[in-house]
GROMACS .gro file of N, CA and C in nm:
model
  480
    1UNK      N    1 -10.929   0.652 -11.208
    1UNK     CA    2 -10.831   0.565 -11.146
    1UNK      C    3 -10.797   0.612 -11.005
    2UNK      N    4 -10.804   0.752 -10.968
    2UNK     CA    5 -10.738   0.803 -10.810
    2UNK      C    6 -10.899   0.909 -10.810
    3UNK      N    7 -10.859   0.934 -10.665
    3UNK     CA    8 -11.013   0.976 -10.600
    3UNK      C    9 -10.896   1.120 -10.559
    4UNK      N   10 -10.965   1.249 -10.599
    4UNK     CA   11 -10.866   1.377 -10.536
    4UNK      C   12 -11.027   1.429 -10.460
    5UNK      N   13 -10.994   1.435 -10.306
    5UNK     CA   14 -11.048   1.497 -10.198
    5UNK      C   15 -11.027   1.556 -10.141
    6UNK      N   16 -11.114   1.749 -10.160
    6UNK     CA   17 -11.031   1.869 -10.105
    6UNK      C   18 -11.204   1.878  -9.959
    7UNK      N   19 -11.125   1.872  -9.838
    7UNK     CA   20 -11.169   1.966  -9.719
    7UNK      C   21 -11.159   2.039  -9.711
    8UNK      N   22 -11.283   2.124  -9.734
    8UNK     CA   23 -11.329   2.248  -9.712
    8UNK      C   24 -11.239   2.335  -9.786
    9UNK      N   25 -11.261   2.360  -9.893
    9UNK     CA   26 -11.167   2.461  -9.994
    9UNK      C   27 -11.203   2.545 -10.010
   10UNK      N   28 -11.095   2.671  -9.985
   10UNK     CA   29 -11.161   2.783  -9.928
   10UNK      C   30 -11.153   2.901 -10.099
   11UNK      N   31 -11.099   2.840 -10.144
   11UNK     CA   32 -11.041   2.920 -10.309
   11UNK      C   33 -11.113   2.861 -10.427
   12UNK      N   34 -11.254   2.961 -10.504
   12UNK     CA   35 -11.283   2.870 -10.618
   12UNK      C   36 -11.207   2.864 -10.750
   13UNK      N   37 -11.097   2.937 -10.764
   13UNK     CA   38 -11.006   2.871 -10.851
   13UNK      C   39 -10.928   2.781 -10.875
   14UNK      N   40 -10.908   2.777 -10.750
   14UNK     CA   41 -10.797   2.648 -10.688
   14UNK      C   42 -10.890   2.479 -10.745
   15UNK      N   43 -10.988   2.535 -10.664
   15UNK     CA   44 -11.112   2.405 -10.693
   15UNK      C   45 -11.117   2.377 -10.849
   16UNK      N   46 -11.149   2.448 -10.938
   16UNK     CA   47 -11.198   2.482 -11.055
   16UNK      C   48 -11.050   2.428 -11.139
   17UNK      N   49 -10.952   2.456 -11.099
   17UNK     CA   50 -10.793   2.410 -11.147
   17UNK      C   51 -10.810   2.284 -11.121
   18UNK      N   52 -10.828   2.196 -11.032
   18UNK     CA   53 -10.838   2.098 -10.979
   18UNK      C   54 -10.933   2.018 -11.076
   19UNK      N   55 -11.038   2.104 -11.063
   19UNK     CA   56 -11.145   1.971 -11.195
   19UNK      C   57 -11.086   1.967 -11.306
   20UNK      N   58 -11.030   2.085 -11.332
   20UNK     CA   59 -10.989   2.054 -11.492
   20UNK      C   60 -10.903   1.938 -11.450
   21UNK      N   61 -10.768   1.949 -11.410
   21UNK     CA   62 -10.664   1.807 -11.406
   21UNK      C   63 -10.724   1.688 -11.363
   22UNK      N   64 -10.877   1.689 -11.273
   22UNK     CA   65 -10.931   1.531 -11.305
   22UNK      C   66 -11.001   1.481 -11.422
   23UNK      N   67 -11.019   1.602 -11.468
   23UNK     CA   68 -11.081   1.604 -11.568
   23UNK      C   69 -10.968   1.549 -11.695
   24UNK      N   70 -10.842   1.580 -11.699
   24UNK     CA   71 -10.742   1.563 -11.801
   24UNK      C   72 -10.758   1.418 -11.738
   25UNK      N   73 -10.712   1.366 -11.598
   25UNK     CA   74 -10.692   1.248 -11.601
   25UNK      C   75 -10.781   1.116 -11.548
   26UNK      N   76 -10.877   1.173 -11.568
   26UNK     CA   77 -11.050   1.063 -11.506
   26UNK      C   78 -11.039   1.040 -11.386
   27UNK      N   79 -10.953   1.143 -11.302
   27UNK     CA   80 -11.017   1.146 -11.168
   27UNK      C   81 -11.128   1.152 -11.085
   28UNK      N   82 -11.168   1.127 -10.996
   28UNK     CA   83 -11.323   1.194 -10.930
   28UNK      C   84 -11.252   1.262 -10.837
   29UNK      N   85 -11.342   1.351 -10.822
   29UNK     CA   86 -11.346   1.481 -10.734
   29UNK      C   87 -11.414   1.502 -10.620
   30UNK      N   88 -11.365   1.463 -10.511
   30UNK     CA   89 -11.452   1.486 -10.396
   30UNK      C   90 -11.458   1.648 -10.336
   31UNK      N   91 -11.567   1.695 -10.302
   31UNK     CA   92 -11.568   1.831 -10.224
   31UNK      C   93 -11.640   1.795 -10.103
   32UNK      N   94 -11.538   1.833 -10.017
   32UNK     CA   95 -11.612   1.820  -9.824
   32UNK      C   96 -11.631   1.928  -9.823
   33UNK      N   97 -11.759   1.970  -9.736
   33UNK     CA   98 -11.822   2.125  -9.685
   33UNK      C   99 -11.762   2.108  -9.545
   34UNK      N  100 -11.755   2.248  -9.515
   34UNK     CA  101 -11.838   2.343  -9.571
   34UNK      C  102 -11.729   2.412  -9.649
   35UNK      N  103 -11.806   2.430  -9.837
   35UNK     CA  104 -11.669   2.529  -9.946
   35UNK      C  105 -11.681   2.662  -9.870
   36UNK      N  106 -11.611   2.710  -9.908
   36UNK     CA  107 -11.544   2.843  -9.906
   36UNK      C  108 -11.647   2.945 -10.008
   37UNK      N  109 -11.678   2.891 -10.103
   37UNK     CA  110 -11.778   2.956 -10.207
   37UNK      C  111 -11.859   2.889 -10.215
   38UNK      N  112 -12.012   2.935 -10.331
   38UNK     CA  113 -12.074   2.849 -10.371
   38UNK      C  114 -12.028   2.756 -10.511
   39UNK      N  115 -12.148   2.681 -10.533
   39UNK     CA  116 -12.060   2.581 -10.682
   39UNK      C  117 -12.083   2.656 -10.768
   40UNK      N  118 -12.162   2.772 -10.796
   40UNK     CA  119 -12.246   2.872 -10.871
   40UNK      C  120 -12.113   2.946 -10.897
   41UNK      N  121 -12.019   3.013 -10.851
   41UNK     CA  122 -11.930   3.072 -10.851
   41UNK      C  123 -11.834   3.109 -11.041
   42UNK      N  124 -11.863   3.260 -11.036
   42UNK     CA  125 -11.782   3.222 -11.153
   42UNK      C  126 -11.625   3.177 -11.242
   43UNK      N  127 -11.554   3.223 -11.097
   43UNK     CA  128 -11.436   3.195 -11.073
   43UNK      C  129 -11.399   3.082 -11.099
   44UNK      N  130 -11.524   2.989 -11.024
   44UNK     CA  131 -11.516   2.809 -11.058
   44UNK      C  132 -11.490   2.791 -11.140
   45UNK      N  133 -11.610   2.840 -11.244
   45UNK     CA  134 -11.640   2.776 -11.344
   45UNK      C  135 -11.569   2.815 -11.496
   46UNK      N  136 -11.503   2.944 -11.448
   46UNK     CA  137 -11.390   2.976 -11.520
   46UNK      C  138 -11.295   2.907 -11.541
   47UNK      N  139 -11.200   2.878 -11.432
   47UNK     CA  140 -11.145   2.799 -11.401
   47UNK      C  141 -11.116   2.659 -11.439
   48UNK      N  142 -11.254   2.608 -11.431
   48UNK     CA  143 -11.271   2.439 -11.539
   48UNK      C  144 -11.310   2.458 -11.632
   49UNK      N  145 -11.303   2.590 -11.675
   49UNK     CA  146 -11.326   2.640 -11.821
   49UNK      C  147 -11.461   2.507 -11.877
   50UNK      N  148 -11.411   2.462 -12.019
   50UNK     CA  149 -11.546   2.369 -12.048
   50UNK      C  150 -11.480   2.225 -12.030
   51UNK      N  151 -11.444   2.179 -11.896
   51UNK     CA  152 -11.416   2.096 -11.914
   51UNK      C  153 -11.497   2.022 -11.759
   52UNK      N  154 -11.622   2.054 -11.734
   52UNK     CA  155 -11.628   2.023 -11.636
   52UNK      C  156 -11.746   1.857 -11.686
   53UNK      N  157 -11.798   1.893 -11.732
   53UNK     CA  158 -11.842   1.787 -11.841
   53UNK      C  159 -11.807   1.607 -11.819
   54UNK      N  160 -11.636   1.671 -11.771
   54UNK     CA  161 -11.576   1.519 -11.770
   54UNK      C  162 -11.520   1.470 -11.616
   55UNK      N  163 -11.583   1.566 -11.544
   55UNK     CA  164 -11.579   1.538 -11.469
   55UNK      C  165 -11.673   1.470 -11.368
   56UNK      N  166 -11.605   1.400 -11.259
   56UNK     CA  167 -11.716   1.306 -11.160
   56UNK      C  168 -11.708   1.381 -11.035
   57UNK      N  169 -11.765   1.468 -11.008
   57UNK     CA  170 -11.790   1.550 -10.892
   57UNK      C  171 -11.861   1.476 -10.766
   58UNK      N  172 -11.852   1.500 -10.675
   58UNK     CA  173 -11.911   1.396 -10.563
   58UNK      C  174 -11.908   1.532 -10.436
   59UNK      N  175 -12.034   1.503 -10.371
   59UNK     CA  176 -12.022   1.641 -10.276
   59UNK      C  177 -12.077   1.595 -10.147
   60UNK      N  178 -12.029   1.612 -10.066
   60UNK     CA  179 -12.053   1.628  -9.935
   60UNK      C  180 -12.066   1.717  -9.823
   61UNK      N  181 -12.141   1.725  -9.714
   61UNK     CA  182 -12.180   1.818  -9.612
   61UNK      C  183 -12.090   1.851  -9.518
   62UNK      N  184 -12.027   1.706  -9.541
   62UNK     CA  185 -11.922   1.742  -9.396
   62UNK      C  186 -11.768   1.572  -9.412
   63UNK      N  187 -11.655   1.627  -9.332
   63UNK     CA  188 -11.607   1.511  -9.338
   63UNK      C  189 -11.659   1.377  -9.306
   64UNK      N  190 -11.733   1.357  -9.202
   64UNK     CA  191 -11.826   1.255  -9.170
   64UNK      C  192 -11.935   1.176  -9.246
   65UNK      N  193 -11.970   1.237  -9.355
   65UNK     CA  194 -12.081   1.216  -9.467
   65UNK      C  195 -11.994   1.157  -9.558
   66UNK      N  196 -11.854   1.210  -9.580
   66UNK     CA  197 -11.772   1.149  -9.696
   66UNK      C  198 -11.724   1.022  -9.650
   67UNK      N  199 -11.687   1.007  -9.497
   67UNK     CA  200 -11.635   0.856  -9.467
   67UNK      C  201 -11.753   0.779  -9.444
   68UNK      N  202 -11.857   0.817  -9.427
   68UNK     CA  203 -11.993   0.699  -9.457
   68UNK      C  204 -12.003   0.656  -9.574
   69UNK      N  205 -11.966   0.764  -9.662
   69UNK     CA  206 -12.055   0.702  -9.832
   69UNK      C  207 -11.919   0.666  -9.872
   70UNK      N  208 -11.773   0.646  -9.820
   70UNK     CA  209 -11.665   0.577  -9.863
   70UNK      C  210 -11.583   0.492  -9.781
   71UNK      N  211 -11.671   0.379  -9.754
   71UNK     CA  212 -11.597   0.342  -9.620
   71UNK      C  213 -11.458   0.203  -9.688
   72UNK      N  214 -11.373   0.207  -9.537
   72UNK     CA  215 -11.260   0.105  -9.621
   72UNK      C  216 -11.160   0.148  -9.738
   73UNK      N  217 -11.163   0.259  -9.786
   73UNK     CA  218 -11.087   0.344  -9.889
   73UNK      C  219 -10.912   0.359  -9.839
   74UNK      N  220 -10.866   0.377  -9.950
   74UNK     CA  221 -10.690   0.363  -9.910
   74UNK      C  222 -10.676   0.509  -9.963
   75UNK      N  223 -10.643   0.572  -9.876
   75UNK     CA  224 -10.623   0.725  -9.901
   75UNK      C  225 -10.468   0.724  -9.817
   76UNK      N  226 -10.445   0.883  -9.863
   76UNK     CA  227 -10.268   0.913  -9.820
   76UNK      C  228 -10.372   1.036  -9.798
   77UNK      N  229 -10.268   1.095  -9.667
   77UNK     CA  230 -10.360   1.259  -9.668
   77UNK      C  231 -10.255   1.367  -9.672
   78UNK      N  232 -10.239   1.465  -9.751
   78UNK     CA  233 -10.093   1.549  -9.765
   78UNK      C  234 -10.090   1.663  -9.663
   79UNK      N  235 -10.023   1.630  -9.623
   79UNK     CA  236 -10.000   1.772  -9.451
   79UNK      C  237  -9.830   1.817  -9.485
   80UNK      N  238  -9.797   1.933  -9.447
   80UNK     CA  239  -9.693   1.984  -9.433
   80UNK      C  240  -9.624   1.934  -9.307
   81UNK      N  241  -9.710   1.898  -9.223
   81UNK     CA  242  -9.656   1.832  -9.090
   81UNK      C  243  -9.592   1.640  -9.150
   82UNK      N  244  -9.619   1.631  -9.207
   82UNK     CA  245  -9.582   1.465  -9.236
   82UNK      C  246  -9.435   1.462  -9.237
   83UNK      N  247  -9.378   1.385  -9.209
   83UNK     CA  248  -9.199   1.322  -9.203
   83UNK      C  249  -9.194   1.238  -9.324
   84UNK      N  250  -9.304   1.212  -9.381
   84UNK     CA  251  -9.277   1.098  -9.497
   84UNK      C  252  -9.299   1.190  -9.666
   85UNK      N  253  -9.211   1.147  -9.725
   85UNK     CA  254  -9.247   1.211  -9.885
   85UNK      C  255  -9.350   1.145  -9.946
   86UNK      N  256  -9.389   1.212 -10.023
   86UNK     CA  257  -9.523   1.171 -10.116
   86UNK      C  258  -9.453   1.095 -10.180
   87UNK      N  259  -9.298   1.095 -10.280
   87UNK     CA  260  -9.288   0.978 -10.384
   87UNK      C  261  -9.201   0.861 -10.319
   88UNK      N  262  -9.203   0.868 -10.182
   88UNK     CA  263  -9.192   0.758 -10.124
   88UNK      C  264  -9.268   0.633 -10.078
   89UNK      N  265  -9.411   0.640 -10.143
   89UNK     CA  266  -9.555   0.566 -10.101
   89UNK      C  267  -9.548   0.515 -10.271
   90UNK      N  268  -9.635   0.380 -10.260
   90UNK     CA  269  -9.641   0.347 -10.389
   90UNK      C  270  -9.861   0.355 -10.364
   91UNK      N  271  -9.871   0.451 -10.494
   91UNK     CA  272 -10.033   0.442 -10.506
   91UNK      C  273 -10.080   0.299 -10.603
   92UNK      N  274 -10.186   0.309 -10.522
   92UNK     CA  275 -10.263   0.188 -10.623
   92UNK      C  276 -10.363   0.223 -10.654
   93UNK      N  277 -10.453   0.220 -10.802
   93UNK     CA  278 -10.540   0.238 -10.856
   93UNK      C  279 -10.657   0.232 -10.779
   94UNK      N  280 -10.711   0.336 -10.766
   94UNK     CA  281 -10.817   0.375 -10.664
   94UNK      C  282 -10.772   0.459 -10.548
   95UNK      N  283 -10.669   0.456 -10.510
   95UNK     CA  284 -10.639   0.508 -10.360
   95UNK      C  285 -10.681   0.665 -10.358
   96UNK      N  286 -10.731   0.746 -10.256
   96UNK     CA  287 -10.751   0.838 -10.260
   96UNK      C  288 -10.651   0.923 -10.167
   97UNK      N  289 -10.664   1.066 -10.257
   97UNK     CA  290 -10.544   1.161 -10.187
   97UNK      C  291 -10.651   1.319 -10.151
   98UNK      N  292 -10.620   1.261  -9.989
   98UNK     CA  293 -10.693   1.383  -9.922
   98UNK      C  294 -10.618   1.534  -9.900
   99UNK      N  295 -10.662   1.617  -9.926
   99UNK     CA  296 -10.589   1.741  -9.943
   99UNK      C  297 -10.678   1.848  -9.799
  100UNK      N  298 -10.634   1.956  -9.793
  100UNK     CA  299 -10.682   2.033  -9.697
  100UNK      C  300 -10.725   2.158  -9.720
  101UNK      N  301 -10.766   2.245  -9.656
  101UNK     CA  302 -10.804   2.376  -9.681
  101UNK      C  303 -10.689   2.510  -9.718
  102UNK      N  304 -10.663   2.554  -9.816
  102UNK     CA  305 -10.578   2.682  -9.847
  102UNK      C  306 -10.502   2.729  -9.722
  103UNK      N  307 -10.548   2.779  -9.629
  103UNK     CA  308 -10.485   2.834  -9.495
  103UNK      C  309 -10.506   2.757  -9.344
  104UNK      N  310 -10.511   2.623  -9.373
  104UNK     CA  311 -10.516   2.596  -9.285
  104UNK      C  312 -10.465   2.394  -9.302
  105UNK      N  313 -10.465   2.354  -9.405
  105UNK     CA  314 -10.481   2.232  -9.397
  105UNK      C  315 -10.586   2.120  -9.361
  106UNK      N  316 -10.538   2.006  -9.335
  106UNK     CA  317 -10.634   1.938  -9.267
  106UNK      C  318 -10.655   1.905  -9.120
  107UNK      N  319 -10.773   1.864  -9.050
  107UNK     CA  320 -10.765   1.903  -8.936
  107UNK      C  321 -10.712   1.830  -8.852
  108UNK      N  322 -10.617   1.893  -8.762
  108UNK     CA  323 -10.522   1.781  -8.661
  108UNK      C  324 -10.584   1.658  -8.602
  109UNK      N  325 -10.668   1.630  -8.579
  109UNK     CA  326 -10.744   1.503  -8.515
  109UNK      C  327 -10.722   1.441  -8.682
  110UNK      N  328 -10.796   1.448  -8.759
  110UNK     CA  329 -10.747   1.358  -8.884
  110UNK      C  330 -10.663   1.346  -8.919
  111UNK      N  331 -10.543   1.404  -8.920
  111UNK     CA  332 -10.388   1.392  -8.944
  111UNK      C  333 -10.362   1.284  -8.840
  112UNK      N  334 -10.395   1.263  -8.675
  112UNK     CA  335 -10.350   1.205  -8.599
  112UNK      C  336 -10.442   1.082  -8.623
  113UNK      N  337 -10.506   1.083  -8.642
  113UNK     CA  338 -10.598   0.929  -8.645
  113UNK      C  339 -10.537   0.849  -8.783
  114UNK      N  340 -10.453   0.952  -8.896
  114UNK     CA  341 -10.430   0.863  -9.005
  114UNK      C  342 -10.266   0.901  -8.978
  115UNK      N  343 -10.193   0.888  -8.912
  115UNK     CA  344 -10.038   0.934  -8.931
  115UNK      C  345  -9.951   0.869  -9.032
  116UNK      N  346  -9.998   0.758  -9.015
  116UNK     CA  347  -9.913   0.662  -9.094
  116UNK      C  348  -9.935   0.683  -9.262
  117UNK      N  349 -10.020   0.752  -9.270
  117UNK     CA  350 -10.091   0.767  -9.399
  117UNK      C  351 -10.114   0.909  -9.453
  118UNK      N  352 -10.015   0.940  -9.377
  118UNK     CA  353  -9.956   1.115  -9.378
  118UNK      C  354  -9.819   1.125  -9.505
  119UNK      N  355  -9.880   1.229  -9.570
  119UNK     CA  356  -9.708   1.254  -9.660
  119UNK      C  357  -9.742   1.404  -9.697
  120UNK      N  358  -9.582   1.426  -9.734
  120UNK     CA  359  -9.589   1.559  -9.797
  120UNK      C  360  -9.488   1.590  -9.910
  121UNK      N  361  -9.491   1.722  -9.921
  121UNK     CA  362  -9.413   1.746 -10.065
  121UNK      C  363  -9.289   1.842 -10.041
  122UNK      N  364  -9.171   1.768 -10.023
  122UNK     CA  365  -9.045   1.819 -10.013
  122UNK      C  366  -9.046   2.003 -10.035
  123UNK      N  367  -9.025   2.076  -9.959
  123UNK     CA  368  -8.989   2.231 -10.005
  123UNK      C  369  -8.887   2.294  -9.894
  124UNK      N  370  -8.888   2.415  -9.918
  124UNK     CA  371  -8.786   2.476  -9.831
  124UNK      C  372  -8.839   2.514  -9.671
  125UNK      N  373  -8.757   2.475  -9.557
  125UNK     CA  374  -8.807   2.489  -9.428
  125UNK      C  375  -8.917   2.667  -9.392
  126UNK      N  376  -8.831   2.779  -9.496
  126UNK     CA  377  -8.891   2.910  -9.526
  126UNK      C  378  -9.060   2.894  -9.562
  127UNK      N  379  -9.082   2.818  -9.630
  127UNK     CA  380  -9.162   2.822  -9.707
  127UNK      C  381  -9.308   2.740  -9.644
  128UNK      N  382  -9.386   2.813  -9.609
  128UNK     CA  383  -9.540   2.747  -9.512
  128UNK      C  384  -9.603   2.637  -9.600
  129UNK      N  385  -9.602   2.675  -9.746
  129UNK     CA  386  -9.704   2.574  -9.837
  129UNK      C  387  -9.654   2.588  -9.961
  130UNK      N  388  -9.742   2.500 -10.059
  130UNK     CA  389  -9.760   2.496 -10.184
  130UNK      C  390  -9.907   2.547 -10.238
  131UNK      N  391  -9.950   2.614 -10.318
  131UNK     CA  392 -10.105   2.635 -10.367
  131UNK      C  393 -10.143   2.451 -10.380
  132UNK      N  394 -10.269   2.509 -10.364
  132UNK     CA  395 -10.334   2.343 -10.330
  132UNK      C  396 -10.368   2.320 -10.459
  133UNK      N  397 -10.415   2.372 -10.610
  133UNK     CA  398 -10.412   2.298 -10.699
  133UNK      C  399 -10.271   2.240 -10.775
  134UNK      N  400 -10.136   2.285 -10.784
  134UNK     CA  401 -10.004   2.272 -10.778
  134UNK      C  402  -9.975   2.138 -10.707
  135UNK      N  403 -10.032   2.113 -10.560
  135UNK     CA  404  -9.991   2.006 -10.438
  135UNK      C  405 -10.047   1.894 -10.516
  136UNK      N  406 -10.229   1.918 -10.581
  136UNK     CA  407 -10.265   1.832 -10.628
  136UNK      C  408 -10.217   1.729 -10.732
  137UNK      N  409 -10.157   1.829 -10.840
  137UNK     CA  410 -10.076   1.797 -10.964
  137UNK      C  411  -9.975   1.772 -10.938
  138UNK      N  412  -9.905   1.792 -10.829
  138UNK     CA  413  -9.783   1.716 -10.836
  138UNK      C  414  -9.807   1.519 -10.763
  139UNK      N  415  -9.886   1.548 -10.661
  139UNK     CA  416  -9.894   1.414 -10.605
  139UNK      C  417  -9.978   1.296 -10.708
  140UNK      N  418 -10.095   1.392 -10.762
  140UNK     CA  419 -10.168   1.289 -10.874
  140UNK      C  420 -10.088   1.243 -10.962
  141UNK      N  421  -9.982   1.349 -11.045
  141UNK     CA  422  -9.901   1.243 -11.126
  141UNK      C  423  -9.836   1.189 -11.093
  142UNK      N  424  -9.759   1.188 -10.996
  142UNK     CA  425  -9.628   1.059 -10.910
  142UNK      C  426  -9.783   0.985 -10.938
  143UNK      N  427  -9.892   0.957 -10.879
  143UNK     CA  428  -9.943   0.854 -10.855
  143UNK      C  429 -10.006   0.759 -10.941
  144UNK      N  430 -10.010   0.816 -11.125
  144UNK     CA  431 -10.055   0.807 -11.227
  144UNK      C  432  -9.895   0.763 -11.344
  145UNK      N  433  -9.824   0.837 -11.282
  145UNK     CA  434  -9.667   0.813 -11.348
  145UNK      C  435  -9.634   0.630 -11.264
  146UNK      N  436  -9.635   0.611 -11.122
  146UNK     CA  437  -9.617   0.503 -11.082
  146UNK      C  438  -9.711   0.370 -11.156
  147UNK      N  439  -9.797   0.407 -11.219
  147UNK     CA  440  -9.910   0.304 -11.270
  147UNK      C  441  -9.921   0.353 -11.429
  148UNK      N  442  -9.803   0.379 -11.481
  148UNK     CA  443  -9.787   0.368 -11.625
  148UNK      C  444  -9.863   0.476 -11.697
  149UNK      N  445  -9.990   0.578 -11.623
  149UNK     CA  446 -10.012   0.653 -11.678
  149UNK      C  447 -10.129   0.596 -11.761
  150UNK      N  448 -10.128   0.495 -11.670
  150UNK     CA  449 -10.268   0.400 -11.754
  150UNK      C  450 -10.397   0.402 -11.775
  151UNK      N  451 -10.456   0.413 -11.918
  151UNK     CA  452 -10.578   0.488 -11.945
  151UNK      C  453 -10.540   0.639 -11.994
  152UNK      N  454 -10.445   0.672 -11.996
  152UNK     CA  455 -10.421   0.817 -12.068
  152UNK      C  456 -10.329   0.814 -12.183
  153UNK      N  457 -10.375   0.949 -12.266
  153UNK     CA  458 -10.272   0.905 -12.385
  153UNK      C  459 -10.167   0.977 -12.373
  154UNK      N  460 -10.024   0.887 -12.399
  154UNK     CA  461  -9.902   0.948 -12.358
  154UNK      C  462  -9.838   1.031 -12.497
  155UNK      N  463  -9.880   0.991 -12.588
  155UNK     CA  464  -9.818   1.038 -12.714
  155UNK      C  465  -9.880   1.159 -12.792
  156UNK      N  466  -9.886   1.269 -12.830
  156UNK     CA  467  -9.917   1.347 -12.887
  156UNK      C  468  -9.951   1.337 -13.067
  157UNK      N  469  -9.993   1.397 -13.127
  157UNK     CA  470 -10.016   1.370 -13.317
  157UNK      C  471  -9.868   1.363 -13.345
  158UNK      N  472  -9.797   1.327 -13.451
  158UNK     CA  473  -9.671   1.309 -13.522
  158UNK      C  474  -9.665   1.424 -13.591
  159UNK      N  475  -9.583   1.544 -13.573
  159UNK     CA  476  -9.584   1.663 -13.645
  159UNK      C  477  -9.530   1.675 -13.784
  160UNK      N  478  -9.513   1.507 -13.843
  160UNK     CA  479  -9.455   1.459 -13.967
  160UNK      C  480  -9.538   1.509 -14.061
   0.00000   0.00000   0.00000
């Protein structure tokens, strides 16, 4: 239902955290190069433990390769620089949420070419960031909670 796209991720756990939660919620997974690791990595694959299976991985060379093979896409891109909150945007099924690199974010020319389509996640002025698989999980579910959560199961077995 939502497209999660990390530029250039420099942490393979972070990544590997990340598949699992598209994996919980039938996300696809975009990776822009250049990673930080290889996909070989065991950290990764730790990480998505055995759940990588369910996931839709999609890989690319560079940001430029990803906006060719996705053109016209409704993405939000999360920067610490944004004035707008993330649960102030309403997502729609499909929209994709571009994320940035561990220490650095995303890169200022793309922040400025999409401003309007800039948000972020409320924290303390002290505070530089959020871990990027954390940023992920919080914005994917506002965006999965706004659309009923639809296609997932909300209810657990009856412990009756």
């Amino acid at each position: 239902m939502f497209h999660i796209v990390l530029v250039e991720p420099e942490i393979p756990q972070n990544t590997g955290n990340i598949a699992r939660t598209c994996a919980a919620t039938g996300s696809v997974l975009h990776l822009v190069g250049p990673l930080g690791f290889s996909l070989e990595d065991k950290y990764l694959k730790r990480a998505g433990l055995d759940y990588w299976h369910l996931v839709d991985v999609r890989y690319y060379e560079n940001y430029r390769e990803f906006e060719e093979k996705n053109p016209g896409i409704s993405a939000y891109f999360l920067t610490t620089k944004a004035e707008k909150c993330y649960a102030d945007v309403h997502y729609e099924p499909g929209t994709y949420l571009v994320f940035g690199k561990e220490t650095a974010g995303l890169p200022l020319e793309l922040l400025k070419a999409n401003w309007e389509r800039c948000v972020r996640i409320p924290m303390l002025e002290e505070a530089r960031s959020l871990n990027l698989s954390n940023s992920v999980a919080i914005v994917l579910y506002e965006a999965l909670r706004q659309n009923d959560f639809r296609g997932l199961k909300i209810k657990g077995p009856s412990s009756k």
